[in-house]
Short mmCIF file of C-alpha atoms and ligand atoms in Angstrom, two decimals:
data_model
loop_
_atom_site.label_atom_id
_atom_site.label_comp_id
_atom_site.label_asym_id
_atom_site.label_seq_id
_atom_site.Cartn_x
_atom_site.Cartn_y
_atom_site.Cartn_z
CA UNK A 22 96.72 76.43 86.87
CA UNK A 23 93.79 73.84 86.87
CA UNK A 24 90.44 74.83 85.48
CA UNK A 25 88.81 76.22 88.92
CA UNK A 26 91.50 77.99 89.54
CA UNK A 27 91.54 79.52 86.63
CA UNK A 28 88.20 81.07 86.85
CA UNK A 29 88.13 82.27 90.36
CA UNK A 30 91.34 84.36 88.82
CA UNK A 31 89.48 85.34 86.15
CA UNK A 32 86.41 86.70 88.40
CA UNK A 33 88.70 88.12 90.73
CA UNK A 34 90.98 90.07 87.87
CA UNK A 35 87.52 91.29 86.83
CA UNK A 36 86.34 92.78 90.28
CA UNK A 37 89.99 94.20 90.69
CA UNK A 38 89.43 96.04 87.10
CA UNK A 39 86.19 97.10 87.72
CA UNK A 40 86.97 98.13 91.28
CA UNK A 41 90.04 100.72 89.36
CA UNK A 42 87.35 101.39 86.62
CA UNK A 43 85.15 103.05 89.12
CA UNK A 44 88.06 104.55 91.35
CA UNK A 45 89.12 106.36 88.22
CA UNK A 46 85.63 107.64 88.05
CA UNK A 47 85.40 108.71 91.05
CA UNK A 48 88.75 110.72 90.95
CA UNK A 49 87.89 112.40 88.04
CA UNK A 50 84.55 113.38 89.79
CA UNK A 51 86.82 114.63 92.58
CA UNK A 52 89.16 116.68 89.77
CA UNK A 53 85.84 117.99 88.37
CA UNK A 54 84.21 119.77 91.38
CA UNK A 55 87.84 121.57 92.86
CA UNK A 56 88.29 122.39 89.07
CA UNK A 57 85.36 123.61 88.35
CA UNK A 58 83.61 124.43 92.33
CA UNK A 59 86.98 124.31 94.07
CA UNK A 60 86.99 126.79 97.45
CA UNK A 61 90.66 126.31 98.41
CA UNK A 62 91.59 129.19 96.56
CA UNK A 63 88.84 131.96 97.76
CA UNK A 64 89.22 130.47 101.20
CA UNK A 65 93.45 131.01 101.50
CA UNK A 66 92.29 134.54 100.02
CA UNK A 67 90.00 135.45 102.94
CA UNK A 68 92.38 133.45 105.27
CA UNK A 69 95.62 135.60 103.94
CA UNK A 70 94.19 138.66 103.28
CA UNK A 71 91.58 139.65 105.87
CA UNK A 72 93.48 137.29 108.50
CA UNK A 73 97.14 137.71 107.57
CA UNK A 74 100.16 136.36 109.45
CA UNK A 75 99.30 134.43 112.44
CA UNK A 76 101.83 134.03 114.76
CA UNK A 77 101.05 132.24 118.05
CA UNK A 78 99.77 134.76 120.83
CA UNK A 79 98.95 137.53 117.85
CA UNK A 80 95.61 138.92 117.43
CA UNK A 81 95.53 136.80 114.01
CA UNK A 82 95.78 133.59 115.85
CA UNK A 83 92.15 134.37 117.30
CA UNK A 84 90.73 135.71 114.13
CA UNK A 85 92.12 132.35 111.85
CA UNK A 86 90.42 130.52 114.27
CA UNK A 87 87.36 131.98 114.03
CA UNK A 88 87.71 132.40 110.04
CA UNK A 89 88.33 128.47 110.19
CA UNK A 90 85.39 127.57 112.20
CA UNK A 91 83.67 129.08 109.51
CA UNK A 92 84.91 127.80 107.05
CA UNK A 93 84.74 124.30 107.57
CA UNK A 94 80.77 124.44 108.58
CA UNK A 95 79.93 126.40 105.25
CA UNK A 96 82.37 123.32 103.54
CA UNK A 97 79.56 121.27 104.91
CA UNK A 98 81.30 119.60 108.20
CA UNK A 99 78.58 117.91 110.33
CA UNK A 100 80.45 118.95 114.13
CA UNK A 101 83.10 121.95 114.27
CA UNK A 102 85.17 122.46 117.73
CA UNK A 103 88.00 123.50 119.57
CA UNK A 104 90.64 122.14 120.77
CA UNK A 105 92.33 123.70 123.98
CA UNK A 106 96.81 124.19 123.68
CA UNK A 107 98.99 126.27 125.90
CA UNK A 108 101.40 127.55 122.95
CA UNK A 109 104.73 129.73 123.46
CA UNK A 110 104.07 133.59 122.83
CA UNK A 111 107.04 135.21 121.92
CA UNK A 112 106.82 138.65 119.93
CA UNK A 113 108.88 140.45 117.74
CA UNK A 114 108.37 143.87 119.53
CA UNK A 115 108.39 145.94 116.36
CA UNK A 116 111.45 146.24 113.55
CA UNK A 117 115.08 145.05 114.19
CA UNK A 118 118.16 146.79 112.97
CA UNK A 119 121.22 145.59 112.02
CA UNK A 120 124.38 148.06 110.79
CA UNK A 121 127.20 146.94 109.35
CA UNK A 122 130.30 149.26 110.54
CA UNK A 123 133.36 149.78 108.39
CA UNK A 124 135.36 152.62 109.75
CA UNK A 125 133.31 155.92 110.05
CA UNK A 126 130.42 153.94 107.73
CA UNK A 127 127.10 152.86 108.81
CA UNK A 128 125.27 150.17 106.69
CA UNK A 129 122.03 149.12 107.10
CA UNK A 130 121.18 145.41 106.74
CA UNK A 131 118.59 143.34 106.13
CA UNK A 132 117.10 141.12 108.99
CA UNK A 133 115.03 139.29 111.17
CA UNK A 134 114.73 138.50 114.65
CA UNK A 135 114.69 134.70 115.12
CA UNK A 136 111.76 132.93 117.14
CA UNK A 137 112.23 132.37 120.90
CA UNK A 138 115.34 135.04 120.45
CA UNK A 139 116.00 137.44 123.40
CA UNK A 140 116.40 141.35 122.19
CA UNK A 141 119.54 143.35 122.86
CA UNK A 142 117.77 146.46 125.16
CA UNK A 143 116.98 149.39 124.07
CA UNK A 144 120.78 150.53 123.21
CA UNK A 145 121.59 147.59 121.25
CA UNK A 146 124.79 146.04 120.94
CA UNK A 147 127.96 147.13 119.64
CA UNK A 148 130.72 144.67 119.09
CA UNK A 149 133.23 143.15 116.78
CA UNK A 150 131.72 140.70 114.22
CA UNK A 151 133.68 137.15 113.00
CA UNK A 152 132.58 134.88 110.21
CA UNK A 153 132.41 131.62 110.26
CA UNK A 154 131.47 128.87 107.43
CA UNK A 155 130.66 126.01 109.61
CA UNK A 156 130.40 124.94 113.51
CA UNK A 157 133.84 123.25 112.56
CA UNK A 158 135.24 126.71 111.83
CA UNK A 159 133.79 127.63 115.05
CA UNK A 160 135.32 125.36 116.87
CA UNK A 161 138.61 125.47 115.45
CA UNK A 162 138.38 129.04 116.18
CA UNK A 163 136.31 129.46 119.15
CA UNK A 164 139.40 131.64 121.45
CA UNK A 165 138.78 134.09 119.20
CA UNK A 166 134.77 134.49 119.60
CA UNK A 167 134.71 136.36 122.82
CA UNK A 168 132.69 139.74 122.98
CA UNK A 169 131.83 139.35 119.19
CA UNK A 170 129.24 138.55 117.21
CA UNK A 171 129.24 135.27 115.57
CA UNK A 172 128.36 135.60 111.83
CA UNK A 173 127.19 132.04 110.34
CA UNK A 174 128.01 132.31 106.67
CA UNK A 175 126.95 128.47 105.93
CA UNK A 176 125.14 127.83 102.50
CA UNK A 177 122.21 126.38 101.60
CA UNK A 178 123.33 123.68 99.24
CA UNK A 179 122.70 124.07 96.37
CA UNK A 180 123.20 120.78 94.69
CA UNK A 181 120.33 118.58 96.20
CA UNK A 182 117.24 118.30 94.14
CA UNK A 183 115.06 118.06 96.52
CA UNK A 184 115.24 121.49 98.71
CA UNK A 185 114.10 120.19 101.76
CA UNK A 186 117.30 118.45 102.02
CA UNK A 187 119.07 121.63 101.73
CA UNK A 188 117.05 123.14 104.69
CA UNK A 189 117.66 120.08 107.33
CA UNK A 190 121.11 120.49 106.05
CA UNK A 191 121.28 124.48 107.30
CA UNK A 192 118.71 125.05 109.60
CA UNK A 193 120.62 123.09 112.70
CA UNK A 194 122.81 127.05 112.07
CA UNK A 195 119.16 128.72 113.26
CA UNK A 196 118.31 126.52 115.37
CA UNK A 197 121.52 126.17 117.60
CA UNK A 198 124.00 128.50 116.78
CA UNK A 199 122.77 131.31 119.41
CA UNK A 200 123.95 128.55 122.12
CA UNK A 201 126.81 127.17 120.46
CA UNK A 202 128.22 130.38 120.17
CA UNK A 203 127.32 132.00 123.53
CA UNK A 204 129.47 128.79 124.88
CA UNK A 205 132.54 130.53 123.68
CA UNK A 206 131.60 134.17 124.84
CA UNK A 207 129.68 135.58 121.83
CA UNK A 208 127.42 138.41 122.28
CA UNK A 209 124.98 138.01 119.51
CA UNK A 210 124.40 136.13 116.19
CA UNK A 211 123.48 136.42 112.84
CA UNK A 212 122.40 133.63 110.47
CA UNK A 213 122.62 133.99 106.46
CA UNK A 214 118.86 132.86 105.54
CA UNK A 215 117.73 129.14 104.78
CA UNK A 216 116.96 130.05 101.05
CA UNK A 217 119.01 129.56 97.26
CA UNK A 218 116.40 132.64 96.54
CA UNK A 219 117.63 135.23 94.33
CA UNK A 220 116.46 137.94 96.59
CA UNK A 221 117.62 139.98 99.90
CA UNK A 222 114.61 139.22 102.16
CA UNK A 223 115.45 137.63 104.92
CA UNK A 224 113.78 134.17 106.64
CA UNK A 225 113.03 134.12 110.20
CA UNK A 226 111.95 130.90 112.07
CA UNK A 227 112.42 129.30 115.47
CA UNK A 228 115.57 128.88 117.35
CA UNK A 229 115.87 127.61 120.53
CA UNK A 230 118.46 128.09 123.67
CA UNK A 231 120.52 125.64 125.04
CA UNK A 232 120.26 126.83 128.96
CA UNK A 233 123.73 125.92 129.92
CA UNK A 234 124.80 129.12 128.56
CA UNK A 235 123.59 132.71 128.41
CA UNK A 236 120.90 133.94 126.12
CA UNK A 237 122.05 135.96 123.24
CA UNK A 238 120.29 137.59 120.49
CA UNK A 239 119.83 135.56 117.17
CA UNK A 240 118.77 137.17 113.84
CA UNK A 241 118.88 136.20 110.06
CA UNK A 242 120.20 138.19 107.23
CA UNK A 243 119.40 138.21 103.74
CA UNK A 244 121.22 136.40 101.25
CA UNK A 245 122.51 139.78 99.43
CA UNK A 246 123.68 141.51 103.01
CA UNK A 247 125.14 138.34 103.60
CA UNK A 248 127.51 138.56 101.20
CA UNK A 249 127.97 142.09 101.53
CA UNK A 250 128.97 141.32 104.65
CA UNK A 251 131.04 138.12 104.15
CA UNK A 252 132.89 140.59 101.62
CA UNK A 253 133.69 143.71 103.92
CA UNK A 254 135.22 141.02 106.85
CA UNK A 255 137.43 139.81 104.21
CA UNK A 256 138.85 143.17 103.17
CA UNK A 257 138.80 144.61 106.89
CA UNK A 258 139.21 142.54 109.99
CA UNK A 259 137.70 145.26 111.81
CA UNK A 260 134.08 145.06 110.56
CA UNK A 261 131.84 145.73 113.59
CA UNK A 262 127.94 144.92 114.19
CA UNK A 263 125.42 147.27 115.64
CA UNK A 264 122.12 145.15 116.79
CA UNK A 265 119.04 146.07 118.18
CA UNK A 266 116.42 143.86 118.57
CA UNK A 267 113.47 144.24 121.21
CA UNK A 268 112.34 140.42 120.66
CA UNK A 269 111.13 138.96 123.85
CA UNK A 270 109.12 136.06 124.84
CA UNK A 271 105.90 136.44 127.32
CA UNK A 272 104.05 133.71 129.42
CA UNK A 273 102.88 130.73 127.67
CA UNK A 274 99.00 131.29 126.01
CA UNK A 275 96.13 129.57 124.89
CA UNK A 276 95.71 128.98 121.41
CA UNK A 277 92.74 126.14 119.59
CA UNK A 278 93.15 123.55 117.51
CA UNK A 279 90.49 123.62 114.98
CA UNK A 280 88.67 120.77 114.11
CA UNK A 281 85.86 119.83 111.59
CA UNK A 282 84.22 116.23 111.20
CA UNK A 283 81.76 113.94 109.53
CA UNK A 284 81.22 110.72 110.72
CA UNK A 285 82.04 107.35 109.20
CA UNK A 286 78.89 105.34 107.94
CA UNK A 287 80.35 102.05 108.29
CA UNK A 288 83.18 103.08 110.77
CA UNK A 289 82.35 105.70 112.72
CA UNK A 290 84.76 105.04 115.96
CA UNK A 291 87.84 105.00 113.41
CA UNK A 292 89.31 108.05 112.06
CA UNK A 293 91.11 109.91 108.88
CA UNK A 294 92.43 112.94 109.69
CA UNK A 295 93.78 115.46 107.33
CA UNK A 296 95.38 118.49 108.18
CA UNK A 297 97.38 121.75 107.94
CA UNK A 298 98.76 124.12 110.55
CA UNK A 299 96.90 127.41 111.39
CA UNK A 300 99.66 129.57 112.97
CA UNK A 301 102.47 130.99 110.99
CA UNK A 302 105.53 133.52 111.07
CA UNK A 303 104.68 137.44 110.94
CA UNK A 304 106.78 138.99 107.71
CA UNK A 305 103.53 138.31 105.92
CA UNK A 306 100.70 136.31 105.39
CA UNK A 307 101.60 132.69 105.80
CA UNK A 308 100.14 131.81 102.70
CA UNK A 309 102.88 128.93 101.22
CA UNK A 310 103.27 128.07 105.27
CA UNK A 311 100.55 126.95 105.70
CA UNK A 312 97.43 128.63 104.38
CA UNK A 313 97.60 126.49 101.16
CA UNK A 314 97.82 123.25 103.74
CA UNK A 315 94.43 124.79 105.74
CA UNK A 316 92.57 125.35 102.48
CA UNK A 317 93.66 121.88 101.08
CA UNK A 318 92.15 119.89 104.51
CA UNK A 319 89.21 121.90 103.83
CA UNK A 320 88.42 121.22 100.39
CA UNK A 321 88.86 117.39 101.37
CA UNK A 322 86.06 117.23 103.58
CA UNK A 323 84.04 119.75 100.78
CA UNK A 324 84.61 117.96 98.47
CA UNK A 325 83.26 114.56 99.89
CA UNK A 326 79.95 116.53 100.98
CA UNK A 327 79.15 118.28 97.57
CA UNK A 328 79.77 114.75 95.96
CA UNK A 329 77.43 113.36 98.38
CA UNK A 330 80.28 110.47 98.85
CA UNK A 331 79.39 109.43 102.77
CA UNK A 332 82.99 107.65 103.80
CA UNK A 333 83.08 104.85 105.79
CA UNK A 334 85.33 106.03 108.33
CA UNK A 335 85.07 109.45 110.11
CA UNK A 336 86.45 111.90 108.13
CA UNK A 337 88.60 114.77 110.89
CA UNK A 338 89.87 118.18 109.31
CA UNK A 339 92.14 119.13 112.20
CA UNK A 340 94.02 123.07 111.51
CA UNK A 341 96.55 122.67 113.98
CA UNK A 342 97.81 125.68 116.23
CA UNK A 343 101.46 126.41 116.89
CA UNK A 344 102.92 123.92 114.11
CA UNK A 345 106.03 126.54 114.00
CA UNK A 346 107.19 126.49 117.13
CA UNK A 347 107.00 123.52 119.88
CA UNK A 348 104.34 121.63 118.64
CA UNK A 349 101.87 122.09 120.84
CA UNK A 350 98.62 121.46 118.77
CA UNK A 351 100.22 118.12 116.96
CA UNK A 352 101.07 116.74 120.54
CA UNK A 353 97.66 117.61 122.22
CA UNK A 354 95.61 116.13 119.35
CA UNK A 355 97.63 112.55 119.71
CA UNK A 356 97.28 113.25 123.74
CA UNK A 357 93.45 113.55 123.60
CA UNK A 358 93.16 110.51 121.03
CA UNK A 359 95.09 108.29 123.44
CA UNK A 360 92.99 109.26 126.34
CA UNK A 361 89.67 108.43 124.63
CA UNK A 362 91.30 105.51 123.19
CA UNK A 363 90.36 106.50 119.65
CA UNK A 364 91.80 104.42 116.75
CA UNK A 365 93.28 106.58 114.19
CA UNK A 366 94.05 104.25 110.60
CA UNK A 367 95.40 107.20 108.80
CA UNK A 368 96.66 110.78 109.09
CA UNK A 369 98.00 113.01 106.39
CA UNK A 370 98.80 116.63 106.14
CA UNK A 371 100.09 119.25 103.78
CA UNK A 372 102.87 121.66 105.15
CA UNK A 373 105.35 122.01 101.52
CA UNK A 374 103.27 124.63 99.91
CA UNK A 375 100.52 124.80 97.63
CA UNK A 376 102.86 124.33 94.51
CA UNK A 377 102.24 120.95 91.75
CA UNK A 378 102.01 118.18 93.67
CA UNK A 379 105.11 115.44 92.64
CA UNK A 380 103.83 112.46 95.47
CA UNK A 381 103.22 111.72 98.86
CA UNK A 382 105.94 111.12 101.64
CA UNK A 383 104.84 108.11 104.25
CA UNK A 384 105.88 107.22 107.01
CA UNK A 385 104.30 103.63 107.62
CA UNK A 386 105.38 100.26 107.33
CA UNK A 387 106.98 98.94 103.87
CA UNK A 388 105.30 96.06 103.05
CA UNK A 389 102.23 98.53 103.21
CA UNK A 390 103.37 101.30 101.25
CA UNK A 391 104.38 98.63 98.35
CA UNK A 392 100.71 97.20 98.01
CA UNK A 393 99.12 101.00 98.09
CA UNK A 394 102.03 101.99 95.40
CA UNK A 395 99.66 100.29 92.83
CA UNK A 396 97.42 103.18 93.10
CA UNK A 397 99.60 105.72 91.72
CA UNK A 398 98.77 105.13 88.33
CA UNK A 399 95.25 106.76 89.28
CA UNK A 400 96.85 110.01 90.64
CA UNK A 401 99.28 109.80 87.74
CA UNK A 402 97.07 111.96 85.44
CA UNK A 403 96.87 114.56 88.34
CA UNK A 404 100.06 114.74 88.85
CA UNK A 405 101.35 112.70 91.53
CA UNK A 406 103.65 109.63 89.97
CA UNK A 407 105.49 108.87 93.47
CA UNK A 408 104.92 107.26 97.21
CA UNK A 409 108.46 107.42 98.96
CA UNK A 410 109.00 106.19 102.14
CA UNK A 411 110.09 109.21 105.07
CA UNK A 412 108.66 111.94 107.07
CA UNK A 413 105.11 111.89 107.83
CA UNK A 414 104.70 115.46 108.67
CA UNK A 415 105.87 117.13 111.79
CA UNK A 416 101.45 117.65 112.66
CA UNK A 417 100.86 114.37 112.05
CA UNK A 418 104.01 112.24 113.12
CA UNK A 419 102.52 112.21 117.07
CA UNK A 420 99.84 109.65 115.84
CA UNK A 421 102.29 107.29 114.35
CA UNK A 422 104.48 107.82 117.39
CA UNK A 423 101.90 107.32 119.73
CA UNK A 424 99.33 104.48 117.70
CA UNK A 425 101.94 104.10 114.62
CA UNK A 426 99.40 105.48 112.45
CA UNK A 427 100.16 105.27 108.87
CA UNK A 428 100.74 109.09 107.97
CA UNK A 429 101.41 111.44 104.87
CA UNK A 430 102.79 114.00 103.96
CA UNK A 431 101.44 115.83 100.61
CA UNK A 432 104.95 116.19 98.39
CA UNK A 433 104.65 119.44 96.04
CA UNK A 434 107.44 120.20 93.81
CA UNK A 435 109.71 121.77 96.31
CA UNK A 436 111.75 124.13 93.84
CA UNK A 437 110.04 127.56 95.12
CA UNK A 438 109.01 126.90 98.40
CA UNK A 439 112.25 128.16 100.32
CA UNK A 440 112.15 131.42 98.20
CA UNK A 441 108.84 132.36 100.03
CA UNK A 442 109.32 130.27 103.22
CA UNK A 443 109.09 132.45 106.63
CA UNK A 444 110.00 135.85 104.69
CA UNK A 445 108.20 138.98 103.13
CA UNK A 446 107.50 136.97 100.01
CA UNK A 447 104.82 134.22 101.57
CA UNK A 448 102.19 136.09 100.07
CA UNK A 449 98.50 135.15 98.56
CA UNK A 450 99.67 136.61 94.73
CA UNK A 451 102.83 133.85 94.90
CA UNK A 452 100.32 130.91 94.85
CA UNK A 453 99.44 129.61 91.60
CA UNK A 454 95.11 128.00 91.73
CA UNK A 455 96.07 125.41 89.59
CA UNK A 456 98.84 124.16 91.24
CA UNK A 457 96.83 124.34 94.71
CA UNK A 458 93.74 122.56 93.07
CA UNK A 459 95.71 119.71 92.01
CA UNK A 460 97.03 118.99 95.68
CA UNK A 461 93.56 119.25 96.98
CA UNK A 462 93.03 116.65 94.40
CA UNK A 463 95.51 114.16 95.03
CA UNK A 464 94.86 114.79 98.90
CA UNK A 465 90.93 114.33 98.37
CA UNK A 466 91.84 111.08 95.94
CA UNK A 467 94.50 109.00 98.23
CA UNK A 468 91.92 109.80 101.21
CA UNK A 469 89.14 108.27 98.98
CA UNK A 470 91.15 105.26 98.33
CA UNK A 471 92.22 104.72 101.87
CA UNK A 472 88.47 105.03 102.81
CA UNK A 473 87.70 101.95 100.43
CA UNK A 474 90.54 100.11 101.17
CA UNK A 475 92.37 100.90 104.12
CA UNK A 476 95.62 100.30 104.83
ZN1 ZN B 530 104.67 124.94 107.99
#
């Protein structure tokens, strides 16, 4: 390297150095104020308990969206509006029962109705149940499903890591197995729970028909009744279900995107969103899924306005409606951006739970993500220590499918999130501040650095 050379390398390594000097500082001046000011945690409070759960259509929706309206003007956002959806409305239409018969005994199970499930009338169904491990066991026996209820007994394996690998691997069981099994004659089905938890609560979620073949009712069982179950069939082969569910879907609704924004000083026509999703399932109070991913988009933009940090792009909070069942808030927010030709650099969203944050998922191109992987050793004291290339995040995946956004998804350690997940235990107490302050951390951090640098 000749002498020039040399020292234009030399000024350069020096910028670069103090350029990471003063990112550092500015992180731990981020840490500081959700430490020591942080609102994400009051904020899921009032949002879980005054709100509760907020399934789409519910009373709750309404009220979440007026609790988030206020809640991003008093976190300081310069313009808060609304976002017009038609979402699904399907209700639950009050408590399912499910009765195991063996001989002259009756026992109670417990269960959920699925999403989008159709009930059983008001008499409920009476019928023959069979187990089966796998949609290969189904097929191989599908003569003998006709008039019976199907009973998927499939696992959630237990040998990934990484949990969320365990739930694409089972949840194809909710999500299709109603149809699959009506194909061959069934009558109803029941689902053992996507969870390795240790208790008997069962998880709903949604399900969806394939129209091809009649409607039948669709409900998951908890992991203990599950096995209850799985042993009665294999000491009698005359096990019979009872099933009553009154689930029933009504005409499509309104529901509101909510959105909160300050504008960009140097970049005001390009946009950042971060986000969570508003709506959630009804056996309690949607705190893990997806209060903690509200209150984290939140604190973002807070945290920029109590630090007086203007960014030079506009800043979007966007608390999307209907996440949990088609979509519908995700696809109208990429819809509207394409229409007013908006340019959207980057997008990222929590929707894993508010537990210690382990890295960010991307999806976005790979030469990219290997020049922003030399930021991690900034979040590394926070927690974060890894940027892996995947899923984006079902809110925020439109963008990159419609502009090919860069998008993230926050990546908490995923060990205790399917114990809470769409059951009885996603409740307020079960989220740990500390844990939930660090994501709004590393979310309020990465969105600082791709404000300075882009992408
Ligand atoms: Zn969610």
């Amino acid at each position: 390297m000749n002498r020039l050379l040399f020292s234009i390398f030399c000024v350069l390594s020096g910028f670069i150095a103090k350029a990471q000097q003063n990112d550092s500082v500015m992180i731990r001046r981020i840490a500081n104020e959700i430490f020591v000011n942080g609102k994400a945690y009051g904020n899921l409070h009032t949002l879980t308990k005054t709100v509760g759960g907020r399934m789409n259509g519910s009373p709750q929706t309404y009220k979440a969206e007026a609790w988030a309206q206020k809640a991003l003007q008093d976190a300081g956002a310069e313009k808060v509006w609304l976002q017009q959806c038609t979402i699904p409305h399907w209700v639950r239409g009050g408590k399912e029962v499910v009765k195991m018969i063996t001989g002259k005994k009756e026992t109670p199970l417990n269960v959920l109705a699925l999403g989008n499930s159709v009930g059983t009338g008001t008499k409920g169904i009476t019928a023959p149940v069979i187990l089966v491990n796998s949609f290969d066991e189904l097929e191989q026996r599908k003569n003998e499903v006709k008039g019976k209820i199907v009973f998927y007994n499939y696992k959630f394996n237990s040998t990934f890591v990484h949990t969320f690998y365990s739930y694409v691997d089972a949840v194809r069981y909710r999500g299709a197995g109603a149809s699959r099994a009506a194909k061959y004659g069934a009558v109803a089905v029941l689902v053992r729970s996507m969870t390795h938890s240790t208790d008997n609560n069962p998880h709903t979620g949604a399900m969806g028909y394939n129209d091809s073949f009649p409607k039948i009712p669709a409900l998951a069982v908890g992991l203990w009744d599950a096995d209850k179950l799985a042993a009665a069939i294999s000491q009698d082969k005359k096990v019979q279900l009872y099933v009553k569910t009154n689930a029933h879907t009504l005409p499509d609704t309104i529901g509101y995107n909510v959105i909160g924004e300050i504008k960009g000083s140097e970049f005001p026509d390009q946009y950042i969103t971060v986000g969570g999703h508003l709506d959630s399932w009804d056996p309690a109070e949607g705190a893990h899924d997806d209060g903690t991913g509200c209150v984290h988009a939140i604190e973002v933009l807070r945290v920029f306005k109590a630090l007086h940090y203007q960014p030079k792009h506009s800043l979007r909070v966007v608390l999307f409606t209907d996440e949990e069942n088609r979509g519908s808030g995700a696809t109208k927010y990429a819809q509207e951006a394409k229409e007013k030709k908006e340019t959207h650099i980057f997008a990222m969203e929590s929707d894993a739970g508010g537990f210690t944050p382990r890295g960010f998922s991307f999806s976005m191109a790979p030469e990219k993500l290997e020049k922003i992987r030399a930021w991690i050793p900034l979040l590394q004291e926070y927690g974060v220590f890894e940027f892996q290339q995947g899923f984006g995040g079902a809110d925020t995946e439109p963008l990159n499918n419609e502009f090919g956004t860069p998008v993230a998804e926050l990546l908490p350690d995923s060990q205790r999130y399917f114990d809470y997940h769409h059951s009885s235990n996603d409740v307020f107490e079960n989220v740990n501040k500390r844990e939930l302050e660090l994501g709004a951390i590393n979310m309020t951090a990465l969105i600082y650095l791709v404000d300075q640098y882009g992408l």
